[in-house]
Amino acid sequence: MSTLSDLAQAQGCLADDDVEWLHRLAGDGQLLADLASADIVIWIATADGSFVAVAHTRPSGAATLFYRDIVGERVRPQWRTQVQGAFAEAAIVDSANPDWFEETPTRVRAVPIVRMRAKDGETATPIGVLTRHTNLGEARTPSRQQITFNEAADDLFGMISGGEFPDPSAPTSPRRGAPRASDGLIRIDVDGVVTFASPNALSAFNRMGFDEELEGESLVEVTTRIVPPARQVDESLPVVVTGRAPWRTDVEARGVTVSLRAIPLKDHGTRIGAIVLCRDVSELRHQEQELITKDATIREIHHRVKNNLQTVASLLRIQARRTHSEEARDALTQAMRRVESIAVVHDTLAGGLAQKVDFDEVFARVLKLVAEVASAPNTRARTQSTGRFGVLPSEYATPLALALTEVVTNAVEHGLAGQEGVVTIEAQRTDENLRVIVSDTGHGLPEGRIGQGLGTQIIRTLIQGELGGTIVWQGADGEGTVVTIDLPMRWMKG
């Protein structure tokens, strides 16, 4: 077990809402570690009164104390009193003297993790404890930026102990491209005036066209000045740059896109300001736009290919109706059906971004193509499917759809010709293999022989050549036919 949910479930002492809260807090572990320049560990209580680590984050700009991850370990004796005190008293407990960890002097702070603020006159009930482990071995005179970062960390630790961080109203957003403390940090007061801006934050705003100092300026006014009047902005931008809500948005100017994330700071419920993290994500957004354009182009290609294939199928149908040769009409009809089965796959791909298809949906549409064959004179065939094919890559969906079209068509045309019967298609999928069994209640194989026609050759080429699988025909005259197709799933893992 290594995940927070697994470890919490093993202890059996936390509700689902508590685990979700810890997940949110662990998601901001890197922010806390970078602001505090310290290792951050989250602990939960065990049934025997001890504590076990469920999350650990190392600082990106300072030396870590822990060479190995301590997730899953029990709290060590030198920290136990602090952790138990913070949990029992629902109060922050600092180490009185430097603590030594593997010959390195450290300072430890234990912060109770509270999910709900305590009512007046009551004590909050912690759901866990967060510890900050600061390496004193590399202590140096802190810069103004580090002092500001530490102050912000202390504010957040106070909010954690008061049930005010993380904010449950904050929307969850993708971690990719999320601004970090090292990318740029701005601290604003309760009126939205900048009291500190890190060099990286100032550089990000400079690239958007703001050439002055940020400190002492209203972040709302600065943003208003740099954003072109004609440009449509996210409606959440005002609440982000004022620090009034824990939201995230993008600001774009002069071809530069900066992602902003606001974290309101509170003291016992009273707003005292905010920190705004910022990151230049211009290249990232450009790559995302290129992917969107590429996906749209691929979808359009699939759509046009589908239309062209349907046109070809229509031409074959017209030609089949006008020919006077029964043999030529059958050949044209079969060709039309093969083209339509390929068109079904392209139509499915045109409707989504992923280059994988739900083959159960594709095959359900392919079966409808057999309806024309089943409606032949004196033939009453029913088809039924069991099991699931699941999701397949497009490059394998096309040959499989075409092969199954041939197999089912053969079962109806030859196996059930001139009689009533059932064709059953069963899909059996495992991690290693996809088995498809097509059986009918028809005439069976004449003297056990396999057909030598074009359809059989197509099936063999597709299954054995393109899909690397095997196909076996079984049956006897008058006993129906069973076709078993086995496909290795190794190509799904590539």
Coordinates of C-alpha atoms in Angstrom, one line a residue:
M1 CA 0.0 0.0 0.0
S2 CA 1.4 3.4 -0.9
T3 CA -1.6 5.7 -1.6
L4 CA -3.2 8.0 0.9
S5 CA -6.6 6.3 0.4
D6 CA -5.1 2.8 0.9
L7 CA -3.3 3.8 4.1
A8 CA -6.4 5.6 5.5
Q9 CA -8.6 2.7 4.7
A10 CA -6.2 0.3 6.4
Q11 CA -6.5 2.3 9.6
G12 CA -10.3 2.4 9.3
C13 CA -10.6 5.5 11.4
L14 CA -11.5 8.2 8.9
A15 CA -14.7 9.0 7.1
D16 CA -14.7 9.5 3.3
D17 CA -15.0 13.3 3.7
D18 CA -11.9 13.3 5.9
V19 CA -9.9 11.3 3.3
E20 CA -11.0 13.7 0.6
W21 CA -9.9 16.6 2.8
L22 CA -6.5 15.0 3.3
H23 CA -6.3 14.4 -0.5
R24 CA -6.8 18.1 -1.1
L25 CA -4.3 19.1 1.5
A26 CA -1.7 16.6 0.1
G27 CA -2.3 18.1 -3.3
D28 CA -0.9 21.4 -2.0
G29 CA 1.9 19.7 -0.2
Q30 CA 4.5 21.0 -2.7
L31 CA 3.3 24.5 -2.2
L32 CA 3.6 24.2 1.6
A33 CA 7.0 22.5 1.3
D34 CA 8.4 25.3 -1.0
L35 CA 7.0 28.1 1.1
A36 CA 8.4 26.7 4.3
S37 CA 11.6 25.3 2.7
A38 CA 11.0 22.2 4.6
D39 CA 9.7 18.6 4.3
I40 CA 6.0 18.3 4.8
V41 CA 4.5 15.0 6.2
I42 CA 0.9 14.2 6.9
W43 CA 0.0 11.7 9.7
I44 CA -3.2 10.0 10.7
A45 CA -3.9 8.2 14.0
T46 CA -3.8 4.5 14.3
A47 CA -6.0 2.2 16.4
D48 CA -3.3 1.7 19.0
G49 CA -2.8 5.5 19.5
S50 CA 0.3 5.9 17.3
F51 CA 0.4 7.7 14.0
V52 CA 1.4 6.6 10.4
A53 CA 2.6 8.8 7.6
V54 CA 0.2 9.0 4.6
A55 CA 1.9 11.7 2.5
H56 CA 5.4 13.2 2.2
T57 CA 6.5 16.2 0.1
R58 CA 10.1 17.4 -0.2
P59 CA 11.0 21.1 -0.8
S60 CA 12.1 21.9 -4.4
G61 CA 14.4 24.8 -3.3
A62 CA 16.0 23.4 -0.1
A63 CA 17.7 20.3 1.1
T64 CA 15.5 17.5 2.2
L65 CA 15.9 15.7 5.5
F66 CA 14.6 12.4 4.3
Y67 CA 16.6 10.5 1.7
R68 CA 13.9 7.8 1.6
D69 CA 10.2 8.4 1.5
I70 CA 8.6 7.8 4.9
V71 CA 5.1 7.2 3.7
G72 CA 3.7 4.1 5.6
E73 CA 6.1 4.5 8.5
R74 CA 5.0 5.1 12.1
V75 CA 5.9 8.3 13.8
R76 CA 9.4 8.2 15.3
P77 CA 9.9 8.5 19.1
Q78 CA 11.5 12.0 18.9
W79 CA 8.4 13.5 17.2
R80 CA 5.7 11.4 18.9
T81 CA 5.1 13.8 21.8
Q82 CA 4.7 16.8 19.5
V83 CA 2.4 15.0 17.1
Q84 CA 0.2 13.5 19.9
G85 CA 0.0 17.0 21.6
A86 CA -1.1 18.7 18.4
F87 CA -3.7 16.1 17.8
A88 CA -5.0 16.0 21.3
E89 CA -5.1 19.8 21.9
A90 CA -6.0 20.8 18.4
A91 CA -3.2 23.4 18.6
I92 CA 0.1 24.0 16.8
V93 CA 3.1 22.6 18.8
D94 CA 6.7 23.8 18.0
S95 CA 9.8 22.0 19.2
A96 CA 11.4 23.8 22.1
N97 CA 14.9 22.9 21.0
P98 CA 16.5 21.8 17.7
D99 CA 15.9 18.2 17.1
W100 CA 18.6 16.0 15.7
F101 CA 17.7 13.7 12.8
E102 CA 20.6 11.5 11.4
E103 CA 23.2 14.0 12.7
T104 CA 21.4 16.9 11.1
P105 CA 19.9 19.7 13.3
T106 CA 16.2 20.2 12.5
R107 CA 13.2 22.2 13.8
V108 CA 9.8 20.5 13.8
R109 CA 6.4 22.1 13.9
A110 CA 3.3 19.9 14.4
V111 CA 0.0 21.3 13.0
P112 CA -3.4 19.7 13.6
I113 CA -5.4 19.1 10.5
V114 CA -8.9 20.3 11.0
R115 CA -11.7 19.7 8.5
M116 CA -14.4 21.8 10.1
R117 CA -14.0 25.0 12.1
A118 CA -14.9 24.7 15.8
K119 CA -18.0 26.5 17.0
D120 CA -17.7 29.2 19.7
G121 CA -16.7 27.7 23.0
E122 CA -15.8 24.3 21.4
T123 CA -12.6 22.6 20.5
A124 CA -12.1 21.5 16.9
T125 CA -11.6 17.7 16.3
P126 CA -8.4 17.1 14.2
I127 CA -8.4 14.3 11.5
G128 CA -4.7 14.2 11.4
V129 CA -1.4 16.1 11.9
L130 CA 0.9 17.8 9.5
T131 CA 4.6 18.2 10.5
R132 CA 7.1 20.6 9.1
H133 CA 10.7 19.4 9.2
T134 CA 13.2 22.3 8.6
N135 CA 16.8 21.5 7.9
L136 CA 19.0 23.8 10.1
G137 CA 22.2 22.4 8.8
E138 CA 22.1 24.8 5.8
A139 CA 20.8 27.8 7.7
R140 CA 21.7 31.1 6.2
T141 CA 20.5 34.7 6.5
P142 CA 17.1 34.6 4.9
S143 CA 16.3 36.9 2.0
R144 CA 13.2 39.1 1.9
Q145 CA 11.6 36.5 -0.4
Q146 CA 12.3 33.7 2.0
I147 CA 10.9 35.7 4.9
T148 CA 7.7 36.4 2.9
F149 CA 7.5 32.7 1.9
N150 CA 7.8 31.7 5.5
E151 CA 5.2 34.2 6.6
A152 CA 2.8 32.8 4.0
A153 CA 3.5 29.3 5.1
D154 CA 2.8 30.2 8.7
D155 CA -0.5 31.8 7.7
L156 CA -1.5 28.6 5.8
F157 CA -0.5 26.4 8.8
G158 CA -2.7 28.6 11.0
M159 CA -5.5 28.1 8.5
I160 CA -5.0 24.4 8.4
S161 CA -5.3 24.2 12.2
G162 CA -8.5 26.3 12.0
G163 CA -10.2 24.3 9.3
E164 CA -9.8 27.1 6.7
F165 CA -7.3 25.5 4.3
P166 CA -7.7 23.8 1.9
D167 CA -10.9 25.7 0.9
P168 CA -13.6 23.2 0.0
S169 CA -15.1 25.7 -2.4
A170 CA -12.0 25.8 -4.5
P171 CA -12.5 24.0 -7.8
T172 CA -10.2 21.1 -8.6
S173 CA -8.1 21.9 -11.7
P174 CA -5.5 19.9 -13.7
R175 CA -2.0 19.9 -12.0
R176 CA -0.4 20.3 -15.4
G177 CA 0.6 23.9 -15.8
A178 CA -0.5 24.8 -12.3
P179 CA 1.6 27.7 -10.9
R180 CA 4.1 27.0 -8.1
A181 CA 5.7 29.2 -5.5
S182 CA 9.0 29.1 -7.4
D183 CA 7.3 30.2 -10.6
G184 CA 6.2 33.5 -9.1
L185 CA 4.5 34.7 -6.0
I186 CA 2.7 37.9 -5.2
R187 CA 1.4 38.9 -1.8
I188 CA -1.5 41.3 -1.6
D189 CA -3.2 43.0 1.4
V190 CA -6.9 43.0 2.2
D191 CA -7.4 45.9 -0.3
G192 CA -5.6 44.1 -3.1
V193 CA -2.5 46.1 -3.0
V194 CA 0.8 44.3 -3.7
T195 CA 3.1 44.1 -0.7
F196 CA 5.6 41.7 -2.2
A197 CA 6.3 40.3 -5.7
S198 CA 9.0 37.8 -6.3
P199 CA 11.4 38.4 -9.2
N200 CA 9.8 35.6 -11.3
A201 CA 6.4 37.1 -10.7
L202 CA 7.6 40.6 -11.8
S203 CA 9.2 39.1 -14.9
A204 CA 5.9 37.4 -15.9
F205 CA 4.1 40.7 -15.7
N206 CA 6.9 42.5 -17.5
R207 CA 6.5 40.1 -20.4
M208 CA 2.9 41.0 -20.6
G209 CA 3.7 44.7 -20.9
F210 CA 3.9 46.1 -17.4
D211 CA 7.2 47.8 -17.0
E212 CA 7.0 49.3 -13.5
E213 CA 7.3 47.9 -10.0
L214 CA 4.4 45.8 -8.8
E215 CA 4.8 46.5 -5.1
G216 CA 2.5 49.3 -4.0
E217 CA 0.2 48.8 -7.0
S218 CA -3.3 47.5 -7.0
L219 CA -3.1 44.1 -8.8
V220 CA -6.6 44.7 -10.2
E221 CA -5.5 48.0 -11.8
V222 CA -2.3 46.5 -13.1
T223 CA -4.2 43.7 -14.8
T224 CA -6.7 46.1 -16.2
R225 CA -3.9 48.1 -17.8
I226 CA -2.2 45.2 -19.5
V227 CA -5.2 43.3 -20.8
P228 CA -6.3 44.7 -24.2
P229 CA -9.9 46.2 -23.9
A230 CA -11.2 44.2 -26.8
R231 CA -10.0 40.9 -25.4
Q232 CA -12.6 38.7 -23.7
V233 CA -11.4 37.7 -20.2
D234 CA -12.4 35.0 -17.8
E235 CA -15.2 36.1 -15.5
S236 CA -13.2 34.7 -12.5
L237 CA -10.3 37.1 -13.2
P238 CA -11.5 39.9 -10.8
V239 CA -11.9 37.6 -7.8
V240 CA -8.5 36.1 -8.5
V241 CA -6.5 39.4 -8.7
T242 CA -8.3 40.7 -5.6
G243 CA -7.6 37.5 -3.7
R244 CA -11.2 37.1 -2.6
A245 CA -11.7 33.6 -3.8
P246 CA -9.5 30.5 -4.2
W247 CA -9.7 30.3 -8.0
R248 CA -7.4 30.0 -10.9
T249 CA -7.5 31.8 -14.3
D250 CA -5.3 32.9 -17.2
V251 CA -4.3 36.4 -18.2
E252 CA -3.1 36.9 -21.8
A253 CA -1.4 40.0 -23.3
R254 CA 1.2 40.6 -26.0
G255 CA 1.2 36.9 -26.9
V256 CA 2.1 35.9 -23.3
T257 CA -0.2 33.8 -21.2
V258 CA 0.2 33.8 -17.4
S259 CA -1.7 31.4 -15.2
L260 CA -2.8 32.9 -11.8
R261 CA -3.9 31.1 -8.7
A262 CA -5.3 33.0 -5.7
I263 CA -5.2 31.7 -2.2
P264 CA -7.0 33.9 0.3
L265 CA -5.3 34.2 3.7
K266 CA -7.5 34.3 6.8
D267 CA -7.0 34.7 10.5
H268 CA -9.8 33.1 12.5
G269 CA -12.3 33.7 9.7
T270 CA -11.2 37.3 8.9
R271 CA -9.6 37.9 5.5
I272 CA -6.1 39.4 5.9
G273 CA -5.0 39.3 2.3
A274 CA -3.9 36.7 -0.2
I275 CA -1.1 35.2 -2.1
V276 CA -1.3 34.9 -5.9
L277 CA 0.9 32.4 -7.6
C278 CA 1.7 33.1 -11.2
R279 CA 3.4 31.1 -14.0
D280 CA 4.2 31.9 -17.6
V281 CA 2.3 29.1 -19.5
S282 CA 2.6 30.6 -23.0
E283 CA 4.4 27.6 -24.5
L284 CA 2.1 25.1 -22.7
R285 CA -1.0 26.8 -24.0
H286 CA 0.5 27.0 -27.5
Q287 CA 1.1 23.2 -27.3
E288 CA -2.4 22.6 -26.1
Q289 CA -3.8 24.7 -29.0
E290 CA -1.7 22.7 -31.4
L291 CA -3.1 19.5 -30.0
I292 CA -6.7 20.8 -30.3
T293 CA -6.1 21.8 -33.9
K294 CA -4.5 18.5 -34.6
D295 CA -7.4 16.6 -33.0
A296 CA -9.9 18.7 -35.0
T297 CA -8.0 18.0 -38.2
I298 CA -7.9 14.2 -37.6
R299 CA -11.6 14.2 -36.8
E300 CA -12.4 16.1 -40.0
I301 CA -10.2 13.6 -42.0
H302 CA -12.1 10.7 -40.5
H303 CA -15.4 12.4 -41.3
R304 CA -14.4 13.0 -44.9
V305 CA -13.1 9.4 -45.3
K306 CA -16.4 8.1 -44.0
N307 CA -18.3 10.3 -46.4
N308 CA -16.2 9.1 -49.3
L309 CA -16.6 5.5 -48.3
Q310 CA -20.3 5.9 -48.1
T311 CA -20.3 7.4 -51.6
V312 CA -18.3 4.4 -52.9
A313 CA -20.8 2.1 -51.2
S314 CA -23.7 3.9 -52.8
L315 CA -22.1 3.6 -56.2
L316 CA -21.6 -0.1 -55.7
R317 CA -25.3 -0.5 -54.6
I318 CA -26.5 1.4 -57.7
Q319 CA -24.3 -0.8 -59.9
A320 CA -25.5 -4.0 -58.2
R321 CA -29.1 -3.1 -58.9
R322 CA -28.5 -2.4 -62.6
T323 CA -26.4 -5.5 -63.3
H324 CA -28.2 -8.5 -64.9
S325 CA -25.7 -11.1 -63.7
E326 CA -26.6 -12.8 -60.4
E327 CA -22.9 -13.5 -59.7
A328 CA -21.8 -9.9 -60.4
R329 CA -24.7 -8.6 -58.2
D330 CA -23.6 -10.7 -55.3
A331 CA -19.9 -9.6 -55.7
L332 CA -20.9 -6.0 -55.8
T333 CA -23.2 -6.3 -52.8
Q334 CA -20.4 -8.0 -50.8
A335 CA -18.0 -5.2 -51.8
M336 CA -20.5 -2.6 -50.7
R337 CA -20.9 -4.2 -47.3
R338 CA -17.2 -4.4 -46.8
V339 CA -16.8 -0.7 -47.6
E340 CA -19.7 0.2 -45.3
S341 CA -18.1 -1.7 -42.3
I342 CA -14.9 0.3 -42.7
A343 CA -17.0 3.5 -42.9
V344 CA -18.6 2.7 -39.5
V345 CA -15.1 2.8 -37.8
H346 CA -14.2 6.1 -39.4
D347 CA -17.6 7.5 -38.4
T348 CA -17.0 6.5 -34.8
L349 CA -13.5 8.1 -34.8
A350 CA -14.9 11.3 -36.3
G351 CA -17.1 11.7 -33.2
G352 CA -14.3 11.7 -30.5
L353 CA -10.8 13.0 -29.8
A354 CA -9.2 9.7 -28.8
Q355 CA -7.8 7.5 -31.5
K356 CA -9.4 4.5 -29.8
V357 CA -13.0 3.3 -30.3
D358 CA -15.6 1.5 -28.2
F359 CA -15.7 -1.6 -30.4
D360 CA -19.0 -2.7 -28.8
E361 CA -20.6 0.3 -30.3
V362 CA -18.9 -0.2 -33.7
F363 CA -19.9 -3.9 -33.8
A364 CA -23.5 -3.2 -32.9
R365 CA -23.7 -1.0 -36.1
V366 CA -21.8 -3.6 -38.1
L367 CA -24.4 -6.2 -37.3
K368 CA -27.1 -4.0 -38.8
L369 CA -25.2 -4.3 -42.1
V370 CA -26.0 -8.0 -42.1
A371 CA -29.7 -7.3 -41.9
E372 CA -29.9 -7.1 -45.7
V373 CA -28.4 -10.5 -46.0
A374 CA -30.7 -11.9 -43.4
S375 CA -33.7 -10.7 -45.3
A376 CA -32.9 -12.9 -48.3
P377 CA -35.7 -15.2 -49.5
N378 CA -36.5 -18.2 -47.3
T379 CA -33.8 -17.1 -44.8
R380 CA -34.8 -16.0 -41.3
A381 CA -31.7 -15.3 -39.3
R382 CA -31.4 -13.7 -35.9
T383 CA -28.1 -12.4 -34.4
Q384 CA -27.3 -12.0 -30.7
S385 CA -24.2 -10.7 -28.9
T386 CA -22.8 -11.5 -25.5
G387 CA -19.7 -10.2 -23.6
R388 CA -17.8 -7.1 -24.3
F389 CA -15.0 -6.2 -26.8
G390 CA -14.0 -3.0 -24.9
V391 CA -11.9 -0.2 -26.3
L392 CA -9.6 -0.9 -29.2
P393 CA -7.0 1.2 -31.1
S394 CA -8.4 2.5 -34.4
E395 CA -5.7 0.7 -36.4
Y396 CA -7.1 -2.7 -35.1
A397 CA -10.8 -1.8 -35.0
T398 CA -11.0 -1.5 -38.8
P399 CA -9.6 -4.9 -39.8
L400 CA -11.5 -6.6 -36.9
A401 CA -14.8 -5.0 -38.0
L402 CA -14.2 -6.1 -41.6
A403 CA -13.2 -9.6 -40.5
L404 CA -16.3 -10.0 -38.3
T405 CA -18.5 -8.7 -41.0
E406 CA -17.2 -11.4 -43.3
V407 CA -17.6 -14.1 -40.6
V408 CA -21.2 -13.2 -39.7
T409 CA -22.2 -12.7 -43.3
N410 CA -20.9 -16.2 -44.2
A411 CA -22.8 -17.7 -41.3
V412 CA -26.0 -16.1 -42.5
E413 CA -25.5 -16.6 -46.3
H414 CA -24.1 -20.1 -46.2
G415 CA -24.8 -21.5 -42.8
L416 CA -28.5 -20.5 -42.6
A417 CA -29.3 -20.2 -46.2
G418 CA -32.9 -21.1 -46.8
Q419 CA -33.8 -21.8 -43.2
E420 CA -34.4 -20.2 -39.8
G421 CA -31.6 -20.0 -37.3
V422 CA -29.5 -18.0 -34.9
V423 CA -26.0 -16.5 -35.2
T424 CA -24.3 -15.9 -31.8
I425 CA -21.3 -13.7 -31.3
E426 CA -19.5 -14.0 -27.9
A427 CA -16.6 -11.7 -26.9
Q428 CA -14.3 -12.9 -24.1
R429 CA -11.6 -10.3 -23.2
T430 CA -8.8 -10.7 -20.7
D431 CA -5.6 -8.7 -20.1
E432 CA -3.7 -11.1 -22.5
N433 CA -6.2 -12.2 -25.1
L434 CA -9.4 -11.3 -26.9
R435 CA -11.4 -14.3 -28.0
V436 CA -14.4 -14.0 -30.4
I437 CA -16.6 -17.0 -30.9
V438 CA -19.2 -16.9 -33.8
S439 CA -21.5 -19.8 -33.9
D440 CA -24.6 -20.6 -35.9
T441 CA -27.4 -23.2 -35.9
G442 CA -27.1 -23.8 -39.7
H443 CA -26.0 -26.4 -42.2
G444 CA -22.5 -26.8 -40.9
L445 CA -19.3 -27.3 -42.9
P446 CA -19.7 -29.7 -45.9
E447 CA -17.7 -32.8 -44.9
G448 CA -15.7 -30.6 -42.5
R449 CA -14.2 -28.5 -45.2
I450 CA -13.4 -24.8 -44.9
G451 CA -14.6 -22.5 -47.7
Q452 CA -12.0 -21.4 -50.2
G453 CA -13.8 -18.2 -51.4
L454 CA -12.7 -14.6 -51.4
G455 CA -14.4 -14.0 -48.0
T456 CA -12.4 -16.7 -46.3
Q457 CA -9.2 -15.4 -47.8
I458 CA -10.0 -11.9 -46.6
I459 CA -10.8 -13.2 -43.1
R460 CA -7.4 -15.1 -42.9
T461 CA -5.5 -12.1 -44.2
L462 CA -7.0 -9.7 -41.6
I463 CA -6.9 -12.0 -38.6
Q464 CA -3.5 -13.6 -39.1
G465 CA -1.7 -11.0 -41.1
E466 CA -2.8 -7.6 -39.7
L467 CA -3.9 -8.6 -36.2
G468 CA -1.4 -11.4 -35.5
G469 CA -4.2 -13.7 -34.3
T470 CA -5.5 -17.2 -35.1
I471 CA -8.8 -18.4 -36.5
V472 CA -10.3 -21.9 -36.4
W473 CA -13.4 -23.2 -38.1
Q474 CA -15.2 -26.2 -36.5
G475 CA -18.4 -28.0 -37.3
A476 CA -19.9 -30.8 -39.2
D477 CA -22.6 -31.2 -41.9
G478 CA -26.0 -30.4 -40.3
E479 CA -24.6 -29.4 -36.9
G480 CA -23.8 -25.8 -37.4
T481 CA -20.4 -24.0 -37.5
V482 CA -18.3 -22.4 -34.8
V483 CA -15.6 -19.9 -35.7
T484 CA -13.1 -19.1 -32.9
I485 CA -10.9 -16.0 -33.3
D486 CA -8.0 -15.4 -30.8
L487 CA -6.2 -12.1 -30.8
P488 CA -3.2 -11.2 -28.5
M489 CA -3.6 -8.1 -26.5
R490 CA 0.0 -7.1 -26.5
W491 CA -0.7 -4.5 -29.2
M492 CA -3.1 -2.8 -26.7
K493 CA -0.1 -2.1 -24.4
G494 CA 2.1 -0.4 -27.0

